[in-house]
Coordinates of C-alpha atoms in Angstrom, one line a residue:
M1 CA 45.5 -9.4 51.9
C2 CA 47.4 -10.8 48.5
G3 CA 48.8 -13.5 46.2
I4 CA 51.7 -15.0 46.8
S5 CA 53.6 -17.3 44.0
G6 CA 57.4 -18.5 43.9
I7 CA 59.8 -20.7 41.8
F8 CA 63.4 -22.3 43.3
N9 CA 65.8 -24.6 41.9
L10 CA 66.1 -27.3 44.2
R11 CA 67.7 -29.7 42.1
Q12 CA 70.0 -27.8 39.6
P13 CA 70.5 -24.3 37.6
F14 CA 67.7 -24.8 35.5
P15 CA 65.9 -21.6 33.8
I16 CA 63.0 -19.8 34.7
D17 CA 60.7 -18.7 32.5
E18 CA 59.3 -15.8 33.6
E19 CA 56.8 -14.4 30.9
L20 CA 55.5 -18.3 32.5
V21 CA 55.8 -17.3 36.4
K22 CA 54.0 -13.6 35.2
R23 CA 51.0 -15.8 33.5
I24 CA 50.8 -18.5 36.0
N25 CA 50.6 -15.8 39.1
R26 CA 48.1 -13.5 37.3
L27 CA 45.9 -16.9 37.5
Q28 CA 45.3 -15.2 41.0
S29 CA 45.0 -11.7 40.2
H30 CA 41.5 -11.4 43.0
R31 CA 43.4 -12.2 45.7
G32 CA 45.4 -8.9 44.6
P33 CA 43.7 -6.1 42.6
D34 CA 45.5 -3.7 43.0
D35 CA 49.1 -4.3 41.6
E36 CA 51.3 -7.0 40.7
G37 CA 55.4 -7.5 41.1
Y38 CA 57.9 -9.8 40.3
F39 CA 61.6 -10.4 41.5
F40 CA 63.7 -12.6 39.6
D41 CA 67.2 -14.4 39.6
S42 CA 69.3 -17.4 38.2
N43 CA 67.7 -19.6 41.3
T44 CA 65.4 -17.3 42.3
A45 CA 61.7 -16.3 40.9
L46 CA 59.0 -14.9 43.6
A47 CA 55.4 -13.3 42.1
H48 CA 53.0 -10.7 43.9
R49 CA 49.4 -9.8 43.8
R50 CA 48.4 -7.1 46.2
L51 CA 45.7 -6.3 48.3
S52 CA 46.2 -2.6 49.4
I53 CA 45.7 -2.1 52.8
I54 CA 47.7 -0.9 54.8
D55 CA 51.0 1.9 53.6
L56 CA 49.0 2.7 49.7
S57 CA 52.1 4.7 48.9
G58 CA 54.9 1.8 49.8
G59 CA 53.7 -1.5 50.4
H60 CA 54.8 -2.8 46.9
Q61 CA 55.9 -6.6 47.0
P62 CA 58.6 -8.0 47.2
L63 CA 60.0 -5.7 49.3
F64 CA 63.8 -5.7 50.4
N65 CA 65.9 -5.1 52.7
E66 CA 68.6 -2.4 52.6
D67 CA 71.0 -3.6 50.7
H68 CA 69.2 -5.9 48.5
S69 CA 70.2 -9.1 50.0
V70 CA 67.6 -10.3 51.0
V71 CA 63.1 -9.7 49.5
V72 CA 60.1 -11.7 50.4
V73 CA 56.2 -12.0 49.6
F74 CA 53.4 -11.7 51.7
N75 CA 50.5 -12.7 52.2
G76 CA 48.3 -11.7 55.4
E77 CA 48.7 -8.9 57.8
I78 CA 51.0 -8.1 61.8
Y79 CA 49.4 -7.1 63.6
N80 CA 52.1 -6.1 65.8
F81 CA 54.3 -5.0 63.8
Q82 CA 54.6 -1.5 64.6
S83 CA 56.3 -2.8 68.1
L84 CA 57.7 -4.6 66.6
A85 CA 59.8 -2.2 64.2
D86 CA 60.5 -0.1 67.3
T87 CA 62.2 -2.8 68.5
L88 CA 64.1 -3.6 65.3
M89 CA 64.8 0.6 64.7
T90 CA 66.9 -0.1 68.4
L91 CA 68.7 -2.3 67.2
G92 CA 70.1 -0.4 64.6
H93 CA 67.8 -2.0 61.0
Q94 CA 66.5 1.0 58.9
F95 CA 62.8 1.1 57.6
R96 CA 62.2 2.7 53.8
T97 CA 58.2 2.0 53.9
L98 CA 55.4 1.5 57.0
S99 CA 54.7 -1.1 55.6
D100 CA 53.7 -5.0 57.9
T101 CA 55.9 -6.3 55.1
E102 CA 59.4 -4.8 56.2
V103 CA 59.1 -5.9 59.7
I104 CA 59.8 -9.1 57.9
V105 CA 63.1 -8.9 55.9
H106 CA 64.3 -7.6 59.0
A107 CA 62.9 -10.2 61.4
W108 CA 65.0 -12.5 59.5
E109 CA 68.3 -10.6 59.4
E110 CA 67.7 -10.2 62.7
W111 CA 66.0 -13.9 64.7
G112 CA 66.4 -15.9 61.7
E113 CA 63.8 -18.5 61.9
Q114 CA 62.6 -17.7 65.1
C115 CA 61.1 -14.6 63.4
V116 CA 58.0 -16.3 63.0
E117 CA 57.6 -16.4 66.6
R118 CA 57.1 -13.0 67.1
F119 CA 54.7 -12.7 64.5
R120 CA 51.1 -12.0 65.8
G121 CA 48.5 -12.1 63.0
M122 CA 47.9 -13.6 59.7
F123 CA 50.0 -14.6 57.5
A124 CA 52.4 -16.7 54.4
F125 CA 55.2 -15.6 53.4
A126 CA 58.1 -16.3 51.2
L127 CA 61.5 -14.9 51.7
W128 CA 64.8 -15.6 49.6
D129 CA 68.2 -14.7 51.2
T130 CA 71.3 -14.5 48.6
N131 CA 74.0 -14.3 50.7
R132 CA 72.8 -17.3 52.7
Q133 CA 71.1 -18.9 49.4
T134 CA 68.3 -19.7 51.4
L135 CA 64.3 -20.5 50.3
F136 CA 61.9 -19.1 54.3
M137 CA 58.4 -20.1 54.0
A138 CA 56.0 -19.8 56.4
R139 CA 52.1 -20.5 57.2
D140 CA 50.5 -18.3 60.2
R141 CA 49.8 -20.4 63.8
L142 CA 45.8 -21.7 62.6
G143 CA 46.3 -21.4 58.4
K144 CA 43.8 -18.7 57.8
K145 CA 46.9 -17.6 54.6
P146 CA 47.4 -20.9 52.4
L147 CA 50.4 -21.7 50.8
F148 CA 50.3 -25.0 48.5
Y149 CA 53.2 -26.5 47.4
T150 CA 55.1 -28.6 44.7
V151 CA 58.2 -29.8 43.1
T152 CA 57.9 -30.1 38.8
R153 CA 59.8 -33.2 37.5
N154 CA 62.6 -31.3 36.2
G155 CA 63.0 -30.4 40.3
Q156 CA 61.5 -27.4 40.0
F157 CA 60.3 -26.1 43.5
L158 CA 57.2 -24.3 42.8
F159 CA 54.8 -22.5 45.5
A160 CA 51.5 -20.7 45.8
S161 CA 48.3 -19.4 47.0
E162 CA 46.5 -21.2 45.8
L163 CA 46.3 -24.2 43.6
K164 CA 45.2 -22.4 40.0
V165 CA 48.8 -21.4 39.9
L166 CA 50.4 -23.9 40.3
L167 CA 48.0 -26.2 38.2
G168 CA 48.7 -23.3 35.5
H169 CA 52.4 -24.6 35.4
P170 CA 53.4 -26.8 32.6
D171 CA 55.2 -29.3 34.0
I172 CA 52.9 -30.0 37.4
D173 CA 52.1 -33.4 38.0
T174 CA 48.2 -33.6 38.2
T175 CA 47.8 -37.4 39.5
L176 CA 44.6 -37.5 41.8
R177 CA 45.7 -38.8 45.0
P178 CA 43.7 -42.0 45.3
E179 CA 42.3 -41.5 49.3
M180 CA 41.0 -38.2 48.6
A181 CA 38.2 -39.6 47.5
E182 CA 37.8 -41.3 51.4
E183 CA 38.7 -37.3 53.1
F184 CA 36.4 -35.8 51.4
F185 CA 33.5 -38.1 51.9
M186 CA 34.2 -37.9 55.6
F187 CA 35.6 -34.3 56.3
G188 CA 34.0 -33.0 53.2
Y189 CA 37.0 -31.2 52.5
I190 CA 41.0 -32.1 52.0
P191 CA 43.0 -31.8 55.3
E192 CA 46.4 -30.2 54.9
P193 CA 48.8 -31.2 54.7
F194 CA 47.0 -33.4 51.9
S195 CA 45.9 -32.2 48.2
A196 CA 43.0 -33.5 45.1
Y197 CA 46.6 -34.3 43.9
Q198 CA 49.6 -37.0 44.8
H199 CA 52.0 -34.6 44.2
I200 CA 51.3 -30.7 45.9
F201 CA 50.9 -30.2 49.4
K202 CA 49.5 -27.2 51.6
L203 CA 52.3 -26.9 54.6
N204 CA 50.5 -27.2 57.6
P205 CA 49.6 -24.5 60.3
G206 CA 52.1 -23.1 62.4
H207 CA 54.9 -24.2 60.4
T208 CA 58.0 -23.4 58.8
L209 CA 60.3 -24.8 55.4
T210 CA 63.7 -24.1 55.2
L211 CA 65.2 -24.9 51.2
T212 CA 68.6 -23.8 50.3
P213 CA 70.1 -25.5 46.8
G214 CA 70.2 -30.0 47.2
S215 CA 68.1 -29.9 50.2
H216 CA 65.2 -32.2 50.7
I217 CA 61.7 -30.4 52.2
H218 CA 60.8 -30.5 56.1
P219 CA 58.5 -28.3 57.0
R220 CA 59.1 -27.7 61.4
Q221 CA 57.1 -26.7 63.8
Y222 CA 56.7 -23.8 65.4
W223 CA 53.4 -23.6 67.6
D224 CA 51.1 -25.7 69.0
L225 CA 48.2 -25.3 70.9
A226 CA 49.8 -26.2 74.7
A227 CA 48.8 -27.9 77.4
P228 CA 46.5 -25.3 79.8
S229 CA 48.9 -23.6 82.3
N230 CA 46.2 -23.2 85.0
I231 CA 42.3 -23.8 84.5
L232 CA 40.7 -20.6 85.4
S233 CA 38.7 -19.4 87.7
W234 CA 34.6 -18.4 86.9
E235 CA 35.8 -14.7 88.0
Q236 CA 38.9 -14.9 86.1
T237 CA 36.9 -15.7 82.9
Q238 CA 34.6 -13.6 83.0
E239 CA 37.0 -10.0 84.6
A240 CA 38.6 -10.8 81.6
L241 CA 36.9 -12.0 78.3
L242 CA 36.1 -10.0 76.7
E243 CA 38.9 -7.3 78.4
K244 CA 40.9 -9.6 75.8
L245 CA 38.6 -9.6 72.9
E246 CA 38.4 -6.2 72.9
E247 CA 42.0 -5.8 72.6
A248 CA 42.4 -8.8 69.9
V249 CA 39.3 -6.5 68.2
A250 CA 41.2 -3.7 68.3
V251 CA 44.2 -3.9 66.7
R252 CA 42.1 -5.6 63.8
M253 CA 40.9 -2.0 63.2
I254 CA 44.1 -0.8 62.1
A255 CA 44.0 0.0 58.4
D256 CA 44.5 2.8 55.9
V257 CA 41.0 1.6 54.0
P258 CA 37.0 1.3 55.2
L259 CA 36.6 -1.2 57.5
G260 CA 33.8 -3.3 58.4
A261 CA 32.1 -6.6 59.8
F262 CA 30.1 -9.4 59.3
L263 CA 27.0 -9.2 61.0
S264 CA 24.9 -12.4 61.0
G265 CA 22.8 -12.1 64.3
G266 CA 24.6 -15.3 65.7
V267 CA 26.5 -14.7 69.2
D268 CA 29.8 -14.2 67.9
S269 CA 29.4 -11.8 65.1
S270 CA 27.2 -9.5 67.7
A271 CA 29.7 -9.4 70.4
I272 CA 32.8 -8.4 67.5
V273 CA 30.1 -6.0 66.3
A274 CA 29.1 -4.8 69.6
L275 CA 33.0 -4.3 70.8
M276 CA 33.6 -2.5 67.8
A277 CA 30.9 0.2 67.8
Q278 CA 32.9 1.0 71.1
L279 CA 36.0 1.6 69.9
Q280 CA 35.1 3.9 67.3
H281 CA 33.3 7.3 67.1
A282 CA 32.0 6.5 63.3
P283 CA 29.5 4.1 62.9
V284 CA 30.4 0.1 61.6
N285 CA 30.0 -1.0 58.6
T286 CA 28.1 -4.2 58.8
C287 CA 27.1 -6.9 56.2
A288 CA 24.1 -9.3 56.3
I289 CA 22.7 -12.3 54.2
G290 CA 19.3 -13.6 54.5
F291 CA 17.4 -15.8 53.0
D292 CA 13.6 -16.6 52.0
E293 CA 12.9 -19.2 54.1
K294 CA 12.5 -18.4 56.8
A295 CA 13.9 -21.3 58.8
Y296 CA 17.1 -20.6 57.1
D297 CA 16.8 -16.4 58.0
E298 CA 18.8 -14.7 60.9
S299 CA 18.4 -11.4 59.1
D300 CA 15.7 -9.5 61.9
Y301 CA 18.5 -10.6 64.3
A302 CA 21.4 -8.8 62.5
R303 CA 19.0 -6.1 62.3
Q304 CA 18.2 -6.2 66.1
I305 CA 22.6 -5.7 66.9
A306 CA 22.4 -2.8 63.4
D307 CA 19.4 -1.0 65.6
R308 CA 21.1 -1.3 68.8
Y309 CA 24.6 -0.2 67.7
R310 CA 23.3 2.6 64.9
T311 CA 25.7 0.3 61.9
R312 CA 25.9 1.4 58.8
H313 CA 24.1 -2.1 57.8
H314 CA 23.8 -3.1 54.9
Q315 CA 21.7 -6.6 53.5
H316 CA 21.2 -9.0 50.6
I317 CA 18.5 -11.9 50.4
I318 CA 19.2 -15.0 49.1
S319 CA 17.1 -17.4 47.1
P320 CA 17.6 -19.8 44.9
N321 CA 17.9 -18.6 42.1
D322 CA 22.3 -17.5 43.4
I323 CA 22.5 -21.3 42.6
S324 CA 24.0 -19.6 39.9
L325 CA 27.0 -19.7 41.9
V326 CA 27.0 -22.8 43.1
E327 CA 29.6 -24.1 39.6
L328 CA 32.0 -21.1 40.7
M329 CA 32.5 -22.3 43.9
T330 CA 34.0 -25.6 42.1
A331 CA 36.4 -22.7 40.4
I332 CA 37.0 -19.8 43.8
Y333 CA 38.2 -23.4 45.9
D334 CA 39.9 -25.8 42.9
E335 CA 39.8 -28.8 44.9
P336 CA 36.7 -30.5 46.3
Y337 CA 35.5 -28.8 48.4
A338 CA 31.6 -29.6 50.3
D339 CA 30.9 -26.4 52.7
S340 CA 27.0 -25.3 51.7
S341 CA 28.4 -22.7 53.8
A342 CA 30.2 -21.1 50.7
L343 CA 28.0 -20.1 48.9
P344 CA 26.3 -17.7 51.6
T345 CA 30.2 -16.7 52.9
Y346 CA 30.4 -15.6 48.7
K347 CA 27.1 -13.6 48.7
V348 CA 28.4 -11.5 52.3
C349 CA 31.6 -11.4 51.0
Q350 CA 30.7 -9.9 47.1
L351 CA 27.7 -7.6 49.6
A352 CA 30.8 -6.6 51.8
S353 CA 33.1 -5.5 49.2
Q354 CA 30.8 -3.0 47.5
H355 CA 31.6 -1.0 51.0
V356 CA 34.9 -1.7 52.4
K357 CA 38.3 -3.3 52.1
V358 CA 38.3 -5.4 55.0
A359 CA 35.7 -6.8 57.5
L360 CA 36.2 -8.3 60.8
S361 CA 34.1 -11.7 61.1
G362 CA 33.0 -14.0 64.3
D363 CA 35.1 -16.9 63.0
G364 CA 35.9 -19.3 65.9
G365 CA 33.7 -18.8 68.4
D366 CA 32.1 -21.8 68.6
E367 CA 35.8 -23.4 68.1
I368 CA 36.8 -21.7 70.9
F369 CA 34.3 -21.5 73.3
G370 CA 32.6 -25.4 73.0
G371 CA 29.5 -24.3 70.9
Y372 CA 28.6 -26.5 68.4
R373 CA 26.2 -29.2 69.1
R374 CA 28.6 -32.4 68.4
H375 CA 30.4 -30.9 71.8
R376 CA 28.1 -31.3 73.9
M377 CA 27.2 -34.4 72.2
H378 CA 30.8 -35.5 72.9
L379 CA 30.7 -34.7 77.1
A380 CA 27.6 -37.0 77.5
E381 CA 29.2 -39.8 75.1
Q382 CA 32.1 -39.9 76.5
K383 CA 31.4 -40.4 80.0
L384 CA 28.5 -42.6 79.0
R385 CA 32.8 -44.8 77.4
D386 CA 34.4 -44.1 80.8
A387 CA 31.1 -45.5 82.8
I388 CA 30.8 -48.8 80.7
P389 CA 33.9 -51.4 80.2
G390 CA 34.0 -51.9 76.7
P391 CA 34.1 -55.6 76.2
I392 CA 30.3 -54.1 77.7
R393 CA 29.9 -51.7 75.6
K394 CA 31.5 -52.1 72.8
P395 CA 29.2 -54.8 71.4
L396 CA 26.1 -53.6 73.0
F397 CA 26.0 -50.4 70.8
G398 CA 27.8 -51.5 68.3
S399 CA 24.4 -54.1 67.9
L400 CA 21.9 -50.9 68.5
G401 CA 23.8 -49.0 65.5
H402 CA 23.3 -51.7 62.7
L403 CA 19.9 -52.3 64.0
Y404 CA 19.1 -48.6 64.8
P405 CA 17.2 -47.2 61.3
K406 CA 18.5 -44.2 60.0
A407 CA 16.1 -41.5 60.6
D408 CA 16.4 -38.4 58.8
W409 CA 13.6 -37.8 58.9
A410 CA 12.8 -37.5 62.3
P411 CA 13.4 -34.5 65.6
R412 CA 17.7 -35.2 66.3
P413 CA 16.4 -36.0 69.4
L414 CA 15.7 -39.5 67.7
R415 CA 18.8 -39.9 65.1
A416 CA 20.4 -42.5 67.1
K417 CA 21.8 -43.5 65.4
T418 CA 25.0 -42.1 65.1
T419 CA 25.1 -41.9 68.9
F420 CA 24.9 -45.6 69.5
Q421 CA 28.0 -46.4 66.7
S422 CA 29.8 -43.5 68.8
L423 CA 29.3 -44.8 71.8
A424 CA 30.9 -48.6 70.4
M425 CA 34.3 -46.3 69.8
S426 CA 36.9 -44.4 70.8
M427 CA 36.9 -41.4 71.7
V428 CA 38.4 -40.4 68.0
E429 CA 36.7 -43.0 66.9
G430 CA 33.4 -40.7 68.0
Y431 CA 34.3 -37.7 66.9
A432 CA 34.9 -38.4 63.5
N433 CA 31.8 -40.4 63.8
S434 CA 30.1 -37.0 64.2
I435 CA 31.6 -35.1 62.3
S436 CA 31.8 -37.2 59.0
K437 CA 29.6 -35.7 55.9
L438 CA 29.7 -39.3 55.1
R439 CA 29.6 -41.3 58.3
A440 CA 31.7 -45.3 57.8
D441 CA 29.6 -47.8 56.7
E442 CA 28.2 -44.9 54.7
R443 CA 31.3 -44.4 52.8
R444 CA 31.7 -47.8 52.5
Q445 CA 28.2 -48.3 50.7
L446 CA 29.1 -45.7 48.3
F447 CA 32.3 -46.8 47.4
S448 CA 33.0 -49.2 44.5
A449 CA 35.2 -52.8 45.1
S450 CA 37.7 -51.8 43.4
Y451 CA 38.2 -48.2 45.5
R452 CA 37.9 -49.6 48.4
Q453 CA 40.5 -52.8 47.5
K454 CA 42.6 -49.8 46.6
L455 CA 42.3 -47.8 50.0
N456 CA 43.0 -51.5 51.4
G457 CA 41.6 -50.8 54.8
Y458 CA 43.1 -46.6 54.6
T459 CA 40.4 -44.4 56.1
G460 CA 40.7 -40.7 57.9
L461 CA 40.2 -41.8 60.8
E462 CA 43.7 -42.3 60.9
L463 CA 45.0 -38.5 60.5
L464 CA 42.5 -37.7 63.2
Q465 CA 44.5 -40.8 65.2
S466 CA 47.9 -38.7 63.9
Y467 CA 46.9 -35.4 66.2
T468 CA 45.8 -37.9 68.8
R469 CA 48.8 -38.2 70.3
H470 CA 49.8 -34.9 70.4
L471 CA 47.0 -34.2 72.5
P472 CA 47.4 -31.2 75.1
T473 CA 44.7 -33.2 78.0
D474 CA 42.9 -35.0 79.1
D475 CA 39.8 -33.4 79.7
P476 CA 37.6 -34.6 76.6
L477 CA 35.9 -30.9 75.4
K478 CA 40.2 -29.3 75.2
Q479 CA 40.7 -32.4 73.5
I480 CA 38.3 -32.5 70.5
Q481 CA 38.8 -28.2 70.8
Y482 CA 41.8 -28.9 69.8
L483 CA 41.1 -31.5 66.9
D484 CA 39.1 -28.8 65.3
I485 CA 41.1 -26.1 65.4
K486 CA 43.7 -28.9 63.5
T487 CA 41.3 -29.8 61.0
W488 CA 38.1 -28.4 60.6
L489 CA 39.3 -24.8 61.9
V490 CA 41.8 -24.8 59.1
G491 CA 40.6 -27.2 56.7
D492 CA 37.1 -26.1 56.6
I493 CA 35.6 -22.9 58.2
L494 CA 38.6 -20.9 57.2
T495 CA 39.2 -22.2 53.5
K496 CA 35.6 -20.7 52.6
V497 CA 36.4 -17.8 53.9
D498 CA 39.7 -16.8 52.7
R499 CA 38.6 -18.4 49.2
A500 CA 34.9 -16.4 49.2
S501 CA 36.5 -13.4 50.6
M502 CA 40.1 -13.5 48.3
A503 CA 37.4 -14.0 44.6
N504 CA 36.3 -10.7 45.9
G505 CA 38.8 -8.7 46.6
L506 CA 38.0 -8.8 50.8
E507 CA 40.2 -9.4 53.7
V508 CA 38.5 -10.7 56.4
R509 CA 39.8 -10.7 59.3
A510 CA 38.8 -13.0 62.4
P511 CA 39.2 -11.5 66.5
L512 CA 38.5 -14.8 68.2
L513 CA 41.1 -17.1 66.6
D514 CA 44.7 -14.1 67.5
H515 CA 46.6 -16.6 68.1
E516 CA 47.1 -15.4 72.0
F517 CA 43.1 -14.9 72.8
I518 CA 43.1 -18.5 72.3
E519 CA 46.3 -19.5 74.1
W520 CA 44.5 -18.0 76.9
A521 CA 41.1 -19.3 76.2
Y522 CA 42.1 -22.5 76.2
Q523 CA 42.4 -21.9 80.3
I524 CA 39.2 -21.6 80.4
D525 CA 37.7 -24.3 82.1
S526 CA 35.1 -26.8 79.8
R527 CA 32.6 -27.0 83.0
D528 CA 32.1 -23.0 82.5
N529 CA 32.2 -23.6 78.8
I530 CA 29.0 -25.8 78.5
R531 CA 26.8 -26.3 81.2
G532 CA 24.2 -28.9 80.6
T533 CA 22.7 -28.1 77.5
E534 CA 24.4 -24.5 77.4
G535 CA 27.5 -24.2 74.5
K536 CA 29.5 -20.8 75.7
Y537 CA 28.1 -20.7 78.3
A538 CA 31.1 -18.7 79.6
F539 CA 31.0 -16.2 76.6
K540 CA 27.1 -15.3 76.8
K541 CA 27.2 -14.6 80.0
A542 CA 30.2 -12.3 79.5
L543 CA 27.8 -10.8 77.2
E544 CA 24.8 -9.8 78.2
N545 CA 25.0 -6.2 79.0
H546 CA 26.1 -6.0 75.1
V547 CA 24.3 -8.3 73.7
S548 CA 19.9 -8.8 74.1
H549 CA 19.2 -12.0 75.8
D550 CA 16.9 -13.3 72.5
I551 CA 20.8 -13.6 70.5
L552 CA 22.3 -15.0 73.1
Y553 CA 20.3 -17.9 73.9
R554 CA 17.8 -18.8 70.7
P555 CA 19.0 -22.0 69.3
K556 CA 21.7 -22.1 66.9
M557 CA 20.7 -22.1 63.0
G558 CA 23.9 -22.4 61.7
F559 CA 25.0 -20.3 58.2
S560 CA 23.3 -23.1 55.6
I561 CA 20.8 -22.7 52.7
P562 CA 17.8 -25.0 52.2
L563 CA 20.4 -28.1 49.9
A564 CA 17.3 -31.0 50.4
E565 CA 14.8 -28.5 48.7
W566 CA 16.6 -26.7 45.6
L567 CA 18.5 -30.4 45.2
R568 CA 14.9 -31.7 44.1
T569 CA 13.6 -28.6 43.0
S570 CA 16.6 -26.0 41.2
L571 CA 19.4 -27.7 41.6
K572 CA 18.1 -30.6 40.3
P573 CA 18.8 -31.1 36.2
M574 CA 22.6 -30.3 37.2
L575 CA 22.9 -32.3 40.4
I576 CA 21.9 -35.1 37.8
Q577 CA 24.8 -34.3 35.0
N578 CA 26.9 -33.0 37.5
V579 CA 26.4 -37.3 39.5
L580 CA 25.7 -39.5 37.1
S581 CA 28.8 -37.5 34.4
E582 CA 30.5 -40.1 32.6
Q583 CA 33.7 -38.8 34.8
M584 CA 32.2 -40.0 37.9
C585 CA 30.9 -43.3 36.8
D586 CA 34.2 -43.3 34.8
S587 CA 35.8 -42.7 37.4
G588 CA 36.7 -46.4 39.3
F589 CA 35.5 -44.2 43.1
F590 CA 31.9 -45.4 42.7
N591 CA 28.8 -47.4 42.9
V592 CA 27.0 -46.1 40.3
D593 CA 24.3 -48.2 41.8
V594 CA 24.1 -46.4 44.8
L595 CA 24.5 -42.5 43.1
K596 CA 21.5 -43.2 40.9
K597 CA 19.2 -44.9 43.9
M598 CA 20.7 -41.9 46.6
I599 CA 19.3 -38.8 43.7
A600 CA 16.0 -41.4 43.3
D601 CA 15.3 -41.8 46.8
H602 CA 15.9 -38.3 47.3
Q603 CA 14.5 -36.6 44.6
S604 CA 10.3 -38.9 45.5
G605 CA 11.2 -37.5 49.2
Y606 CA 11.8 -41.4 51.3
R607 CA 15.4 -39.5 52.2
D608 CA 17.0 -36.7 53.2
H609 CA 20.2 -37.3 51.3
G610 CA 20.5 -33.7 50.8
A611 CA 24.0 -33.0 52.6
S612 CA 25.5 -35.7 50.7
L613 CA 23.8 -35.5 47.6
W614 CA 25.7 -31.4 47.8
C615 CA 29.1 -33.8 48.3
L616 CA 28.6 -36.1 45.3
L617 CA 27.6 -32.3 43.5
M618 CA 30.5 -30.9 44.6
F619 CA 33.3 -33.5 43.5
A620 CA 31.1 -34.2 40.7
Q621 CA 31.7 -30.9 39.4
F622 CA 35.4 -31.1 40.5
M623 CA 35.9 -34.5 38.6
V624 CA 34.8 -33.0 35.2
R625 CA 37.0 -29.9 35.0
Q626 CA 39.8 -32.3 35.6
R627 CA 42.0 -32.1 32.0

């Protein structure tokens, strides 16, 4: 796992400042504390920071082919590099190292842009071919590794693993993208391919970008989740599920450094630890986070798995004293990011980095197997949408949604406002309503009249609708799983883990997000993923001989912090200082009276605005940091 960056003269020859390249690349030194390397020619600069995982002595980057005509900087892991190297050697290519990085330059020579279709792993890389005068860049299929890019005022193309590197360049246009506030308060992050800045973009997952002098920026998609070729029977699912997952785990256990796993006490991480324990003789290193508030604490369940598989277990308990990390979150993510589980994720990465250099995680299980409560709610809502004609359904449930009070205090089954609103909507509108940090009506109240006018009717729904045009199936569960993969998974889950792990010099690998495993799992009958009120049903049944019933079938807790209480106590001064700061009040985005009322209502206990105020705090900290 590493950090990459570089400059390419896209429009015309322009002197490349070598010291500037080194200075801004070192802004991401946390991604690669072990080594750095550079390549310069008249039109191109490539920079690298290395976290050494495979071929510790021979994997220095930038790395070249035999005649130094092709050079690459690479962030990630290619798990099938050994078999690819064998194939390339039979085709006449000569290897000088044992690293997975060298496979890239030879694969480019042999297969050109199609080389990425042969890579199995997580990656973002940039390759310069001197003979072809071509810069070729790629990002893995799911977007596990980030890649930002922009063009400076003088026509230089810049790219990097993190935004902070680009922002360190003096010629970058840092104008904020007007739509980013609307998107952030809907999604809780800035969705691909956009960033918080008008002229800085993210290369979409499963895309490549090929540039030559004078060319235009046109990313090309090389992978998408395709329609299931067939639907698996129950027997086929149960016979193959753990076998295929075990293979995905095994290929991710290849490393020349100490390796371990995150263990939350939930289904997914427990499954990964169980399979790891069966694949290696030595005890698995496991790392867990607990809370001093029992309602949020899963550490006892993590301990159960640790004891069963006799792991070498490490644990940290999070308390309100850890709120000092809140300000650090903004520095890590570089743009607004609202998933409060980023804090415990950072702490578990910090804990793991004290014992291992690589950790396997259970990320992806909910997305792949239908594990979120909103997945079950969506299926129930879609049945009603299909059963009741739109001309009746929309005014009926629209009126109920408008009249029903927002009951944050009530038990979940009685919080019907969002459900009524969703039932009045189309499939994609209902999905958007269920994932929104602040629903559309709440955002309208929050935003100022001038900002709403500037949006001119735009909402983050337009991004989701762009993906619905490519839905590979009419199965309602598989449709929202597809949308999850395109938005939530990359924008929230994978972003969270990448930044938190890299900030601690740790590599995290996610077997459940192996693209071959996902393509197979997408063929599972949706009725086997969700049965009644039970999500991830087929997965849990397959695990019954490996994970206790108490862990498999207990209510899902999630990986979050006690937001509401902390915002009334230890976080209260930070909340008021930031959300009512000059930068926020003068930004033009907000109705300041609404900001004040939300804080007052939450502090008094009249309303629970915990999730919304956390979003505002994260956004405010970003705004305060703007230069």
